[in-house]
Short mmCIF file of C-alpha atoms in Angstrom, two decimals:
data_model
loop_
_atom_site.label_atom_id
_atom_site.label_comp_id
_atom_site.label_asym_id
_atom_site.label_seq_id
_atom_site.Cartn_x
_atom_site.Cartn_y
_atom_site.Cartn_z
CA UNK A 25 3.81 27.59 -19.26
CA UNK A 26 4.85 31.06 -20.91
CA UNK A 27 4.82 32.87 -17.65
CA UNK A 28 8.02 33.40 -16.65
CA UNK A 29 7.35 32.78 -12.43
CA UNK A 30 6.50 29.51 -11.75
CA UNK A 31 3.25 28.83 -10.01
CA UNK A 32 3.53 26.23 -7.09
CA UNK A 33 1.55 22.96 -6.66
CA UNK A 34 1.14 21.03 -3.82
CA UNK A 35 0.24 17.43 -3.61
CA UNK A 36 -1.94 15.71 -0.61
CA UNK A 37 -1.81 11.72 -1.87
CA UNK A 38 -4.15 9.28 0.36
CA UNK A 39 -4.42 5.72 0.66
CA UNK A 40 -1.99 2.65 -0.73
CA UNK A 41 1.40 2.90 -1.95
CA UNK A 42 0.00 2.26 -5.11
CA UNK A 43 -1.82 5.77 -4.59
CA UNK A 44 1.78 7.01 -3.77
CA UNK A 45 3.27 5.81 -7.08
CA UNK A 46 0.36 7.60 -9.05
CA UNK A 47 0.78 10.78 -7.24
CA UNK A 48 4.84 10.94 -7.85
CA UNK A 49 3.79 10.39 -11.47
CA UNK A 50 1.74 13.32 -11.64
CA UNK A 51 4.91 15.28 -9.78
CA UNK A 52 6.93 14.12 -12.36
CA UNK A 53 4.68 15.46 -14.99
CA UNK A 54 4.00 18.87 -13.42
CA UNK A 55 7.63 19.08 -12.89
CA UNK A 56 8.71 18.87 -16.54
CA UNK A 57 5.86 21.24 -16.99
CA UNK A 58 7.94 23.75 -15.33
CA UNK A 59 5.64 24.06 -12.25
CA UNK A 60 7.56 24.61 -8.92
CA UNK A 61 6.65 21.37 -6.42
CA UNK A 62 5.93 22.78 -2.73
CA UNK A 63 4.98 20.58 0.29
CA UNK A 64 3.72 23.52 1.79
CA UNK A 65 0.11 24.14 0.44
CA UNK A 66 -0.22 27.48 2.44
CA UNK A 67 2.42 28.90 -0.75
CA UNK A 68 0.99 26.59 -3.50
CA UNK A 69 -1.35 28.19 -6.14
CA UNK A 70 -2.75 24.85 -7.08
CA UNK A 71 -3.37 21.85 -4.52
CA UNK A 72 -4.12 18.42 -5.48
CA UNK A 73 -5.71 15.65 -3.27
CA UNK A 74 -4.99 12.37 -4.70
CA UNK A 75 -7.88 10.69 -3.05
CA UNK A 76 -8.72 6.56 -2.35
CA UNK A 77 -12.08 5.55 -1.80
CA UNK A 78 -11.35 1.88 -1.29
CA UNK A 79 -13.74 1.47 2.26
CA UNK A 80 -15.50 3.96 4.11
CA UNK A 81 -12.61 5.33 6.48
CA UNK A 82 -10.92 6.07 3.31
CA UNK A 83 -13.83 8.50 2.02
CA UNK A 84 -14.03 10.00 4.90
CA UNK A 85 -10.82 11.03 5.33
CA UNK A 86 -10.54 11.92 1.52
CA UNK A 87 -13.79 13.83 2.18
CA UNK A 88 -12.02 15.72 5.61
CA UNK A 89 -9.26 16.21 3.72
CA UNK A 90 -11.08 18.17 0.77
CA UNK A 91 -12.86 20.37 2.52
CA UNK A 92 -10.13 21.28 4.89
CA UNK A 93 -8.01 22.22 2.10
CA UNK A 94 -11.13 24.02 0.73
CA UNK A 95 -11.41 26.32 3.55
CA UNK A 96 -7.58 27.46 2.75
CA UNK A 97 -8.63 28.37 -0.80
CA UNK A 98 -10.25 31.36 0.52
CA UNK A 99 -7.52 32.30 3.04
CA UNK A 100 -4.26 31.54 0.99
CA UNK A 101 -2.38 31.46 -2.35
CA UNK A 102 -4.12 28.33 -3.81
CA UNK A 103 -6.34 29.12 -7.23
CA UNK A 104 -7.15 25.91 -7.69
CA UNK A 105 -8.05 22.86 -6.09
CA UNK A 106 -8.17 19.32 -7.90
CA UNK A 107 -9.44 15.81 -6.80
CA UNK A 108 -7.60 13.05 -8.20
CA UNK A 109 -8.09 9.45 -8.18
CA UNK A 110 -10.20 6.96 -7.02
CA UNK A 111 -12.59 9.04 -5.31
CA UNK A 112 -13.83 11.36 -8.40
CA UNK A 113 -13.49 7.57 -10.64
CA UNK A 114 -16.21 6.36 -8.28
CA UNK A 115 -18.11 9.22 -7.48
CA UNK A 116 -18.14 12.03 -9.82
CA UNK A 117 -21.36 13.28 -10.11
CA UNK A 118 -21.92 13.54 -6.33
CA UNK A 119 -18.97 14.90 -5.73
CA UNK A 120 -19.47 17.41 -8.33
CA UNK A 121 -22.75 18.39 -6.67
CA UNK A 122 -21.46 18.49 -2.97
CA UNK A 123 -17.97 20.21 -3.46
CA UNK A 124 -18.71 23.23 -5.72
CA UNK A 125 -15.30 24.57 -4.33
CA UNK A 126 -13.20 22.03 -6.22
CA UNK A 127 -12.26 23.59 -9.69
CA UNK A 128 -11.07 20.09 -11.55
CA UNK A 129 -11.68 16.45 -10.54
CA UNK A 130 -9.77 13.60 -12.42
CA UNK A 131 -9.88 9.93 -12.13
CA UNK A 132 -7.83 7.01 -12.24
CA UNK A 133 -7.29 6.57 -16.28
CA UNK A 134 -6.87 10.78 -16.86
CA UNK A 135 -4.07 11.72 -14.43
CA UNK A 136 -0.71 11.40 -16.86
CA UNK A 137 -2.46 14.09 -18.43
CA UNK A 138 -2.32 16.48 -15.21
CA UNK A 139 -0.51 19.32 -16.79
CA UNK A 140 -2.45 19.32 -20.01
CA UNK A 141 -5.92 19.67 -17.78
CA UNK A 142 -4.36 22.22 -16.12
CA UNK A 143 -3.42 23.92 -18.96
CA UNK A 144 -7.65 23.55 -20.45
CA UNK A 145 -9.00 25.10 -17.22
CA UNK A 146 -7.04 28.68 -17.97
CA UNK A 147 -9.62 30.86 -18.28
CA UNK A 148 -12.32 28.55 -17.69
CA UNK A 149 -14.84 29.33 -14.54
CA UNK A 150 -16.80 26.24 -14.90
CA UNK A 151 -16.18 23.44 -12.93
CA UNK A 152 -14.58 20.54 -15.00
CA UNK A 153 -14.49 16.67 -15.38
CA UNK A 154 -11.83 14.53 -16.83
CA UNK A 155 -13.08 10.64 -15.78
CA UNK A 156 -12.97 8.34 -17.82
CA UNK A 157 -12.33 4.36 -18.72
CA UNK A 158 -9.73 3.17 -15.98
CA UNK A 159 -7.63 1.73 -18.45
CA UNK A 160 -4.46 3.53 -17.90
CA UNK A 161 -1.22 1.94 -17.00
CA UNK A 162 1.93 4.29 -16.58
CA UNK A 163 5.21 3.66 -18.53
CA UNK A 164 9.03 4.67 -18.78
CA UNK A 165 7.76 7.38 -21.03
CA UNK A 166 6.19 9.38 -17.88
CA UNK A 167 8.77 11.12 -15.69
CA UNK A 168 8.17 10.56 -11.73
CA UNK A 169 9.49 12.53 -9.07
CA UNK A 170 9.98 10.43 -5.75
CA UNK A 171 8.71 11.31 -2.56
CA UNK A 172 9.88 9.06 -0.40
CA UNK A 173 13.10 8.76 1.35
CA UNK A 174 15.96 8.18 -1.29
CA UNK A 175 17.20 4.68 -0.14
CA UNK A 176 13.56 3.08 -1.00
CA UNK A 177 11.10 3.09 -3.54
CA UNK A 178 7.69 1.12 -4.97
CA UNK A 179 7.99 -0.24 -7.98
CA UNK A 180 4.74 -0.57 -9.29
CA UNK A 181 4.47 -3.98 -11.21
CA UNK A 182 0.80 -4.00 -12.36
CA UNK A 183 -2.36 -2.30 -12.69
CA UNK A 184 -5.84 -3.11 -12.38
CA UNK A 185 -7.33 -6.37 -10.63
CA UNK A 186 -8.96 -9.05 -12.18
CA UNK A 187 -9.85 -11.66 -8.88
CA UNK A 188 -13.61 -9.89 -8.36
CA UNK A 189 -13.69 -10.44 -4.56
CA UNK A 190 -17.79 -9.70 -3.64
CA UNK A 191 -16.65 -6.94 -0.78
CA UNK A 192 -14.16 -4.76 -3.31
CA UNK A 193 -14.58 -1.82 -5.70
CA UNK A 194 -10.94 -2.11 -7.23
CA UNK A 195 -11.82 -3.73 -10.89
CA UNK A 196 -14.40 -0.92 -11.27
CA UNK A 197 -11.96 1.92 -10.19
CA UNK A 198 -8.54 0.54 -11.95
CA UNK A 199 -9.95 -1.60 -14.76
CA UNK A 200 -8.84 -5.47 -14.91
CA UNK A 201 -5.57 -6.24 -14.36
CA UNK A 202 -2.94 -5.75 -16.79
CA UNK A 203 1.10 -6.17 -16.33
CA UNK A 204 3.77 -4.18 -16.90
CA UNK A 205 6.45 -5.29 -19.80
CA UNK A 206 9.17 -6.80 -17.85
CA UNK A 207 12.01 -4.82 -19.50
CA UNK A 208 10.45 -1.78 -18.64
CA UNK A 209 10.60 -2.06 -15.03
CA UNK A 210 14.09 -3.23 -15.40
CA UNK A 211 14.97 -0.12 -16.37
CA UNK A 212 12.49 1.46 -13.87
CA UNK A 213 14.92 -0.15 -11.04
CA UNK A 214 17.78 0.82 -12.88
CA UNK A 215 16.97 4.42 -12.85
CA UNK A 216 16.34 4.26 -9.48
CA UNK A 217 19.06 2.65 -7.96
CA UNK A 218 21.41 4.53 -9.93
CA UNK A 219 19.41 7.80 -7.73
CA UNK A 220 20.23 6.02 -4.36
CA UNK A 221 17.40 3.49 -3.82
CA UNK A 222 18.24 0.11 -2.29
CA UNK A 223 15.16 -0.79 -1.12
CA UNK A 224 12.41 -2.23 -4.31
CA UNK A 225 9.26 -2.74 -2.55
CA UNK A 226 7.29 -4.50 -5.51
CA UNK A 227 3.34 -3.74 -5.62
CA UNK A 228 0.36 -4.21 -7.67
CA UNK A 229 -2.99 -5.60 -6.50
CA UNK A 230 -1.95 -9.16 -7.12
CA UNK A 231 2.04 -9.53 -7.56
CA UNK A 232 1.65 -13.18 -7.86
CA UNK A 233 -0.28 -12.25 -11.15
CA UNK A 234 2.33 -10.64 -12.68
CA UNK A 235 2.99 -11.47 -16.36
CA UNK A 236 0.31 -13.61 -17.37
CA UNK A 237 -1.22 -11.18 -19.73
CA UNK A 238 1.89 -10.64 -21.64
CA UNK A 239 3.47 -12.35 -24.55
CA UNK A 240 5.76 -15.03 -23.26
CA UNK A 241 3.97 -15.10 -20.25
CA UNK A 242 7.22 -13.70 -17.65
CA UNK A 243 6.69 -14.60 -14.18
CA UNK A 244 7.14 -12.98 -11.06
CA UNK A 245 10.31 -15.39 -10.52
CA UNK A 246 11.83 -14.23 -13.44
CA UNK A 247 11.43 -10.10 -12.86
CA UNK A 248 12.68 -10.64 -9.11
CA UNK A 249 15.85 -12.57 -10.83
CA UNK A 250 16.21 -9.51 -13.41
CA UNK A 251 16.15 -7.15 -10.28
CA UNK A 252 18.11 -8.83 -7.95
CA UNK A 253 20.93 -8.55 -10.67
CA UNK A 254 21.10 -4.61 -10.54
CA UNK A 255 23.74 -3.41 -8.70
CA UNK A 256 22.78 -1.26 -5.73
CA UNK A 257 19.82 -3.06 -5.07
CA UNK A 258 19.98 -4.85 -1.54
CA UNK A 259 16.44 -5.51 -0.76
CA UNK A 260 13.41 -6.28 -2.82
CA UNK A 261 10.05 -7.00 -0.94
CA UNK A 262 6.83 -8.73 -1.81
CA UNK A 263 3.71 -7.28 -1.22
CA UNK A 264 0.39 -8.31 -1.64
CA UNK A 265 0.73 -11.77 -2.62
CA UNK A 266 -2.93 -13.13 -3.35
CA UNK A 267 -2.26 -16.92 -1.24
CA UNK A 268 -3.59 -19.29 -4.41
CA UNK A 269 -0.40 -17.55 -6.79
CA UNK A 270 2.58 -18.63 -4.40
CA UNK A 271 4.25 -21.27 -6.58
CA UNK A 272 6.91 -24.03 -5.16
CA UNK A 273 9.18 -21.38 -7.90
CA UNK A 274 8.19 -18.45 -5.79
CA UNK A 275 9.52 -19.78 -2.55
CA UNK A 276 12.92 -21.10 -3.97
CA UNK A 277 13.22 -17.77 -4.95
CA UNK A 278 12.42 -16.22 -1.95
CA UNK A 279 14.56 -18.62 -0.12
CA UNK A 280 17.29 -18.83 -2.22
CA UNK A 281 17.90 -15.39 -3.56
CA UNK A 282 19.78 -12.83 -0.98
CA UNK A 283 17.90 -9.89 -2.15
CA UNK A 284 15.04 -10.89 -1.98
CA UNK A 285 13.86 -9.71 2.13
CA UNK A 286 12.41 -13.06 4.01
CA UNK A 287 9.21 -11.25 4.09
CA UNK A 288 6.19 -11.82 2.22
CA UNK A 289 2.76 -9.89 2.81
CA UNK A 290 0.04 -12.63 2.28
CA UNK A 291 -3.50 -11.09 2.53
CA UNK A 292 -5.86 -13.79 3.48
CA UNK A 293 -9.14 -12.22 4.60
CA UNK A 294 -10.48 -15.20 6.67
CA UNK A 295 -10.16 -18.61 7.38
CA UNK A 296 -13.83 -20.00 7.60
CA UNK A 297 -15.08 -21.37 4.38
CA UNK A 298 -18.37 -20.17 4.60
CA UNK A 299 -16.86 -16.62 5.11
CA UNK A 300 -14.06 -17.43 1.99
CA UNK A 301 -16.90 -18.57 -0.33
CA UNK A 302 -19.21 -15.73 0.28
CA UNK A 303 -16.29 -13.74 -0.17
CA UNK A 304 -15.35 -15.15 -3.60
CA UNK A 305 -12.14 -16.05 -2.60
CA UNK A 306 -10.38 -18.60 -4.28
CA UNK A 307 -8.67 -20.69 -1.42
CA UNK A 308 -9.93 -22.50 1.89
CA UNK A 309 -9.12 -23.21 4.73
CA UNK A 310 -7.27 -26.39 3.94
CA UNK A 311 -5.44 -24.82 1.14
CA UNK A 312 -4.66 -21.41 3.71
CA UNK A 313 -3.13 -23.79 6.37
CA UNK A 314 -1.19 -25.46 4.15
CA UNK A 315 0.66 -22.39 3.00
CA UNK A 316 1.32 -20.95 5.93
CA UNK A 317 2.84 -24.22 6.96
CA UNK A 318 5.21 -24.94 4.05
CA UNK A 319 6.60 -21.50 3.76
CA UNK A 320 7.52 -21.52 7.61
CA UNK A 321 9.19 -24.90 6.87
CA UNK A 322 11.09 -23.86 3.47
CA UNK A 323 11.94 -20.50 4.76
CA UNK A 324 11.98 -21.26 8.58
CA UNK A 325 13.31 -17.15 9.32
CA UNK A 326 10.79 -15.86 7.36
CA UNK A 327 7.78 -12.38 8.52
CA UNK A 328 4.25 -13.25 7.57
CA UNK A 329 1.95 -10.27 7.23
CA UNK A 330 -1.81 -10.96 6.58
CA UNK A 331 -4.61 -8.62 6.31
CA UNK A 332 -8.31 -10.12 7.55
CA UNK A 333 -11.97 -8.70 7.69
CA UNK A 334 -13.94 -8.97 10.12
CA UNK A 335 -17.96 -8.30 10.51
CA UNK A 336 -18.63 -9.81 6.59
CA UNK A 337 -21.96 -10.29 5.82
CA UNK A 338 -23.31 -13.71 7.35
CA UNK A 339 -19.96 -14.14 9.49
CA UNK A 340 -21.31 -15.86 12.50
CA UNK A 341 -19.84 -16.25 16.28
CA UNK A 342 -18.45 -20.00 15.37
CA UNK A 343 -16.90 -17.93 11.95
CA UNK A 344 -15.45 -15.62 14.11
CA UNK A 345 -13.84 -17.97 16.69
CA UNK A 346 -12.53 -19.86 13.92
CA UNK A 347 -10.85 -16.91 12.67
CA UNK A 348 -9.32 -16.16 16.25
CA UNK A 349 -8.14 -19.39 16.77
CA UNK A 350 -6.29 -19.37 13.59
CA UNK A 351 -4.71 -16.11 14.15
CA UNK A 352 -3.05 -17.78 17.30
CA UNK A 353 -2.07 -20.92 16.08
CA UNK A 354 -0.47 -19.45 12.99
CA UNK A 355 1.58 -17.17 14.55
CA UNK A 356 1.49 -14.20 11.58
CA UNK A 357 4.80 -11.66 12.85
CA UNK A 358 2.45 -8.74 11.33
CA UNK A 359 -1.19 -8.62 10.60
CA UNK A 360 -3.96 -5.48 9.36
CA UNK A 361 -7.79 -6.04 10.84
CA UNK A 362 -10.32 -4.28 8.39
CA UNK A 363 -14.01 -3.96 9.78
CA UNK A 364 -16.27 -4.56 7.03
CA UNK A 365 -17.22 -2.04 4.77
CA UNK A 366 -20.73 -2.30 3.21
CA UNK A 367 -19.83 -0.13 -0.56
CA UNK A 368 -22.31 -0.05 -2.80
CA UNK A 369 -21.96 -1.30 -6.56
CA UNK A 370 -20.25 -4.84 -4.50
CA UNK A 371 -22.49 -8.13 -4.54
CA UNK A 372 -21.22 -8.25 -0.84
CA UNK A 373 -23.25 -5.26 0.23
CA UNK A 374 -26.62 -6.80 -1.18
CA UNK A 375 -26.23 -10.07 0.87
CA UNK A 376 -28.58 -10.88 3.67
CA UNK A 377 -27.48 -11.09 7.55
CA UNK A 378 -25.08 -8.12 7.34
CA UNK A 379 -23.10 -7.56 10.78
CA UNK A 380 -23.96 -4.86 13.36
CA UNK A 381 -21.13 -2.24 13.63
CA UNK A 382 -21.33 -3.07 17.87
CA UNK A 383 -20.26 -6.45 16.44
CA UNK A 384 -17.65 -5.11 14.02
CA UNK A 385 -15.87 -3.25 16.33
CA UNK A 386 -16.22 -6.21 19.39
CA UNK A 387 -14.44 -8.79 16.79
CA UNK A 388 -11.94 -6.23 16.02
CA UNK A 389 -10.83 -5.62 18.88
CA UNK A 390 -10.44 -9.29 20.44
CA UNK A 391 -8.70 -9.70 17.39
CA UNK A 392 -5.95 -7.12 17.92
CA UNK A 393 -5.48 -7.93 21.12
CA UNK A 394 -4.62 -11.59 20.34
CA UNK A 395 -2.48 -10.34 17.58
CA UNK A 396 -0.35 -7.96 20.03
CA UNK A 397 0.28 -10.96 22.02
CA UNK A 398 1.36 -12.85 18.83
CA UNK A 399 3.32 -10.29 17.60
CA UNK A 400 5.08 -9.55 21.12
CA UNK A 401 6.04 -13.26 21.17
CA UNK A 402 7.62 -13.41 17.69
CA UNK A 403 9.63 -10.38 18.47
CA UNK A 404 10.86 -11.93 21.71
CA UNK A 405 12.22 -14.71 19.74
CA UNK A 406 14.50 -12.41 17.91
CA UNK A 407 16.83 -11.25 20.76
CA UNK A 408 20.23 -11.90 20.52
CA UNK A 409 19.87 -12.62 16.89
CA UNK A 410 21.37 -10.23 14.44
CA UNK A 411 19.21 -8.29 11.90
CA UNK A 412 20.27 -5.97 8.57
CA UNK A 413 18.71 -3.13 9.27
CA UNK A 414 18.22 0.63 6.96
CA UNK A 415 19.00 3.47 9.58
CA UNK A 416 16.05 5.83 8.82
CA UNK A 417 16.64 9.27 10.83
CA UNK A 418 16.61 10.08 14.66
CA UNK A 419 13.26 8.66 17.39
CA UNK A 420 10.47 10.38 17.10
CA UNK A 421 10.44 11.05 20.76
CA UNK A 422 14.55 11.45 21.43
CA UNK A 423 17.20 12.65 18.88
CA UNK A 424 19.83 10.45 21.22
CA UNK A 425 18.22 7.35 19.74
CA UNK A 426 18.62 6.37 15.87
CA UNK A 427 15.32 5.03 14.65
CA UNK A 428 15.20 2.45 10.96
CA UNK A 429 13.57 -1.06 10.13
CA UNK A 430 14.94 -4.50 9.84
CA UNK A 431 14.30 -6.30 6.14
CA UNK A 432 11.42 -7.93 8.45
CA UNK A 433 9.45 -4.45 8.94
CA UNK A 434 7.71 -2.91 5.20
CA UNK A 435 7.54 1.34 5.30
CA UNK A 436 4.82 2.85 6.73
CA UNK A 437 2.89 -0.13 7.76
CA UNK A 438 5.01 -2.16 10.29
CA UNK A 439 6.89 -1.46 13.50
CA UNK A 440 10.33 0.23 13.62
CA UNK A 441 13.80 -0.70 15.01
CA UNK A 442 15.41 1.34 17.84
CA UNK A 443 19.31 2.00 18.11
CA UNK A 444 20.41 1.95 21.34
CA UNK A 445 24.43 1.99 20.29
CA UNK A 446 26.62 2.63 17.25
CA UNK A 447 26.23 5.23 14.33
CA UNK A 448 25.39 5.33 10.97
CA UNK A 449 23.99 7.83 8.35
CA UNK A 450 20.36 7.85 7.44
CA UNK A 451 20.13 5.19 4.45
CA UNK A 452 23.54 3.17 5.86
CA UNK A 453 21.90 -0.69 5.97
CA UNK A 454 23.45 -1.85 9.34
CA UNK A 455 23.78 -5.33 10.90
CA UNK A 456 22.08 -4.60 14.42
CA UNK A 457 22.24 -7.08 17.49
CA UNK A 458 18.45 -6.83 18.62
CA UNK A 459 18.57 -6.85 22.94
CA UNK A 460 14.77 -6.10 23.19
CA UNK A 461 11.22 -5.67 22.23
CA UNK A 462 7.64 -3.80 22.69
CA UNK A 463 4.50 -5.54 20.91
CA UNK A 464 5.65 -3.85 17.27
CA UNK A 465 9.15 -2.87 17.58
CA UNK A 466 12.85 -3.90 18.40
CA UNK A 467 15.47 -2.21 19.77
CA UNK A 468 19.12 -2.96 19.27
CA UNK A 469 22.66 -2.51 18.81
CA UNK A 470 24.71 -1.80 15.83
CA UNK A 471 27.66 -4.74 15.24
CA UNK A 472 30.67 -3.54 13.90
#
């Protein structure tokens, strides 16, 4: 920019982590651009809402989120207002019709070039569109500017999806999947655990994918083995594991490797075949069970998270009780319940028999219940053991009470860890004694 104030831009990102990672890329870009990065959009002259679409709740708090930031346009700094993401990839032309107030929409394959569209709307009155193919995969060439807290990170493995479940829009908003070099994201973690990080959380839509696409076919065994070896790293997580990709390899590794957190998140869906086979899935029941069973007895200390829909098209009361049943005879330490969303463009959303919303909601429910009793009996086992734990700041509710997460507990999406005694600084990764439990969380005691 030739000015010499700097204007101030704001970022809103929704959705996944992997959301997250494409937002902080954008940062990045806008920062080198000499723009001034504000979290407070009352004093930014440009917001951007990095939006997800994924299921309905999603668009509609995209959607909320738009137009409440649309209403500050006229009563604050902010110039401009862009939509990023997977919202505008999906949905341009409506949106461009509904939300004259929005200056620049982008999607999914356009936004490394954030700065430069910024740069084309100077002058410009006109509303404009940059969507196109969603064939975009970041590198080591763009800068990123972090926004979480400096002891963890996402590394962001992969791109795209190529498994073409019937109930999801990802292929047609990220493109097929597509990898990562391996040396790359090396580097990646070396940049940012020489910045403080010792948390990797690994993502992509399918981890258990990664490396198949590229010459010499690297696996995922072979990246955690290149990231475990970086000094400074003291946890790596898996998540999003799709069940059919976890090798015998994969669970040496996670058993064998220190780094490597005794976690795994292993999204399922359902257990019925029926259900699995309308869903496209590629594994049963049979093959489901069977997992679940061998990695409890290779890795006996090990935190299952799963994520399940309920309410899919043609999912009957025997479906459903199958489901439940499963849920408490497997034992999962976390698990997500989705009601199904009907989104148009799917095969799922044309199929015949599709569930009442009353019904939805019923299942979910019944379902969450049995899970907090699931999940308040697998935290009762863990009393009196001790935990590593990263101290994350003070209770939200008490400043006399430390607050962090054991390697058993992902950001954002799991419970938290309470510290009843002992002190540490926010980042310190502390053994903790746990003497207690809710339904989500533990509470403990720092060993010395």
């Amino acid at each position: 920019m030739s000015n010499a104030v700097k204007e101030k831009i704001s970022m809103v990102s929704l959705g996944c982590p992997k959301n997250l990672v494409d937002a902080e890329v954008m940062l990045g870009c806008l920062a080198k651009d000499r723009y001034e990065i504000t979290t407070d959009e009352r004093e930014a002259d440009i917001i951007i809402v990095n939006t997800c679409s994924f299921i309905k709740e999603a668009k509609q708090e995209s959607i909320d989120t738009i137009l409440d930031l649309a209403d500050r346009k006229h009563d604050a700094n902010c110039r401009l207002l862009i939509v990023t993401g997977c919202l505008p990839q999906r949905y341009q032309e409506e949106l461009a019709r509904e939300l004259p107030e929005v200056d620049i929409f982008v999607g999914t394959g356009d936004y490394p070039r954030i700065a430069e569209i910024i740069a084309e709307k100077q002058g410009r009155e006109e509303q404009i569109r940059y969507v196109g193919d969603p064939n975009f995969i970041y590198d080591e060439t763009l800068p990123r500017l972090k926004s979480s807290p400096a002891y963890t990170a996402y590394l962001k493995i992969a791109e795209g999806c190529s498994n073409c479940c019937s109930y999801c829009v990802i292929p047609s908003l990220r493109g097929a999947f597509r990898s990562r070099p391996l040396a790359e994201l090396v580097r990646e973690a070396r940049e940012l655990a020489a910045g403080g990080v010792k948390e990797l959380n690994l993502i992509a839509q399918d981890i258990t994918a990664y490396g198949r696409d590229l010459p010499g076919r690297p696996t995922l065994e072979t990246l955690i083995g290149e990231l475990a070896a970086i000094e400074g790293i003291r946890w790596i997580r898996l998540l999003y594991a799709y069940p059919d990709g976890i090798t015998n390899s994969l669970i040496e590794t996670i058993r064998n490797e220190p780094k490597v957190c005794k976690y795994l998140d292993l999204p399922i869906q359902h257990i019925s075949d029926p259900v699995l086979k309308r869903m496209n899935r590629r594994s049963g029941e049979a093959e489901i069970r069977a997992l679940v069973a061998k990695l409890k007895e290779e890795i006996p200390d090990i935190a299952l998270r799963t994520s399940l829909i309920v309410g899919f098209p043609g999912e009957t009361d025997e479906d459903f009780r199958t489901l439940l049943h499963f849920v408490e005879e497997a034992q999962f330490d976390r698990l997500g319940v989705f009601c199904y969303s009907r989104e148009e463009g799917t095969p799922a959303a044309e199929m015949p028999d599709q569930v009442s919303e009353r019904v939805k909601r019923e299942r979910h429910k019944k379902l969450m219940r049995t899970q907090a009793r699931v999940s308040f009996k697998r935290n009762r086992r863990l009393i009196d053991t001790v935990e590593e734990v990263v101290v994350e700041g003070y209770s939200e509710e008490t400043e006399l009470l430390l607050r962090g997460r054991s390697s058993r507990q992902a950001p954002d999406i799991d419970g938290q860890v309470y510290i009843t005694a002992g002190t540490a600084n926010v980042g310190d990764i502390v053994r903790l004694r746990i003497t207690d439990s809710s339904d989500y969380d533990l509470i403990g005691e720092i060993v010395s």
